[in-house]
Amino acid sequence: MKGTILDFQPDSKQGVICAENKRFTFSMDEWKYSQSARPGQHVEFSAHLGKAKEIKALYKAPNAIVLASDAENAVKRSKCAVASLLFGILSLIFISSLLAVIFGHIARSKIRHSHGKLIGNKMALWGLWLGYIGIIINIIFFIILAAQSGSGY
């Protein structure tokens, strides 16, 4: 059977292959190629009970139909996760902290419900942490500023 790798997590050495409008899980123990698996890579494999076995990488796309389906099944990075991290980095500005938190929660929700089509969970998590830290720092800053302006009277 021929298909395309939708997702691969190097830390757990697990992934998902899409073929014939079905998804098959695999582990690197079944990988028969010198280079590591990567999303978007075309493969040939045998399937057994929803698991891919004896996986071999293909150098060319198996056929044009698979290529057409790859466009809709391709793994993409969540734009909300990128926005969350960016605003988290800029979190010394109060509104950026709020936006980092908002986009982080939206991104994590979309990634969780995308069935492997979106990635960027760690990026969104970093944006959330930086956003929450930025909110705390800004609140402390405003309290200190209010205390200093009130002490002069």
XYZ file of C-alpha atoms in Angstrom:
153
model
C 0.000 0.000 0.000
C 1.263 3.536 -0.736
C 0.636 6.572 1.435
C 2.005 9.732 3.006
C 3.324 10.400 6.492
C 0.986 12.917 8.150
C 2.734 13.207 11.494
C 5.886 11.937 13.163
C 7.046 12.613 16.728
C 10.805 11.942 17.030
C 10.727 11.869 20.842
C 8.162 9.024 20.994
C 9.257 7.536 17.636
C 5.583 7.235 16.634
C 3.739 8.557 13.593
C 0.664 8.462 11.377
C 0.426 7.503 7.700
C -2.542 8.345 5.461
C -3.404 5.954 2.635
C -6.671 5.229 0.814
C -8.476 7.762 3.045
C -7.482 5.811 6.182
C -4.936 6.500 8.889
C -2.378 3.984 10.090
C -0.116 4.385 13.109
C 3.512 3.291 12.987
C 6.620 3.128 15.093
C 10.226 3.545 13.976
C 10.755 -0.179 14.611
C 8.926 -0.755 11.310
C 10.916 1.910 9.389
C 13.167 0.399 6.684
C 15.046 3.478 5.483
C 18.344 5.043 6.564
C 16.949 8.573 7.071
C 14.389 9.486 9.712
C 10.677 9.728 8.912
C 9.235 13.188 8.218
C 5.742 14.556 7.582
C 4.882 14.747 3.875
C 7.163 11.854 2.951
C 5.686 9.251 0.585
C 5.990 5.655 1.731
C 5.067 2.114 0.814
C 3.972 -0.275 3.565
C 1.792 -3.186 4.512
C -1.102 -2.685 6.922
C -2.338 -4.900 9.717
C -5.099 -3.927 12.195
C -4.630 -0.176 11.669
C -0.850 -0.331 11.995
C 1.703 0.193 9.238
C 4.375 -2.527 8.907
C 7.537 -2.830 6.799
C 7.580 0.873 5.863
C 9.814 1.934 2.969
C 10.337 5.508 1.777
C 9.529 6.320 -1.850
C 11.687 8.725 -3.802
C 8.817 9.912 -5.995
C 5.142 10.401 -5.300
C 3.255 7.139 -5.903
C 0.693 8.858 -8.139
C -0.988 12.193 -8.785
C -4.044 11.255 -6.731
C -1.941 10.960 -3.580
C -0.321 14.302 -4.336
C -3.726 15.954 -4.657
C -4.857 14.492 -1.343
C -1.581 15.574 0.305
C -2.532 19.217 -0.091
C -5.555 18.765 2.140
C -3.896 16.251 4.512
C -0.546 18.019 4.876
C 0.612 18.799 8.386
C 0.780 22.556 8.947
C 2.061 24.709 11.775
C -0.709 26.527 13.624
C -0.648 30.254 12.876
C -2.209 30.911 16.276
C 0.720 29.081 17.925
C 3.187 31.317 16.072
C 1.211 34.417 17.094
C 1.100 33.233 20.709
C 4.870 32.774 20.850
C 5.508 36.118 19.140
C 3.212 38.013 21.503
C 4.668 36.059 24.431
C 8.151 37.275 23.502
C 6.800 40.840 23.331
C 4.952 40.389 26.630
C 6.546 43.358 28.386
C 3.819 45.308 26.614
C 0.600 44.474 28.509
C -1.647 44.007 25.455
C 0.891 41.577 23.951
C 0.663 39.430 27.077
C -3.100 39.212 26.742
C -2.861 38.383 23.038
C -0.234 35.686 23.751
C -2.592 34.011 26.227
C -5.624 34.293 23.935
C -3.823 32.970 20.836
C -2.120 30.247 22.902
C -5.417 28.848 24.118
C -6.975 29.066 20.644
C -3.951 27.337 19.081
C -3.892 24.483 21.609
C -7.606 23.897 21.085
C -7.290 23.872 17.284
C -4.235 21.589 17.405
C -5.993 19.183 19.772
C -9.027 18.944 17.449
C -7.094 18.799 14.133
C -6.405 15.027 14.268
C -2.725 15.508 13.468
C -3.124 18.088 10.694
C -1.781 20.971 12.826
C 1.437 21.111 14.827
C 2.882 23.725 17.175
C 1.603 22.671 20.606
C 4.956 23.377 22.305
C 5.150 26.768 20.591
C 1.663 27.646 21.819
C 2.578 26.449 25.327
C 5.660 28.693 25.377
C 3.523 31.608 24.213
C 1.051 30.886 27.023
C 3.761 30.747 29.687
C 5.435 33.926 28.453
C 2.039 35.641 28.231
C 1.060 34.708 31.797
C 4.496 35.748 33.103
C 4.140 39.038 31.204
C 0.715 39.651 32.768
C 2.126 39.045 36.264
C 5.099 41.349 35.641
C 2.809 44.067 34.252
C 0.459 43.815 37.251
C 3.415 44.128 39.656
C 4.712 47.091 37.650
C 1.323 48.867 37.806
C 1.037 48.231 41.565
C 4.497 49.704 42.161
C 3.698 52.652 39.879
C 0.409 53.298 41.717
C 2.111 53.053 45.110
C 4.800 55.555 44.125
C 2.373 58.059 42.634
C 0.160 57.859 45.749
C 3.011 58.388 48.233
C 3.660 61.985 47.134
C 0.423 63.341 48.646
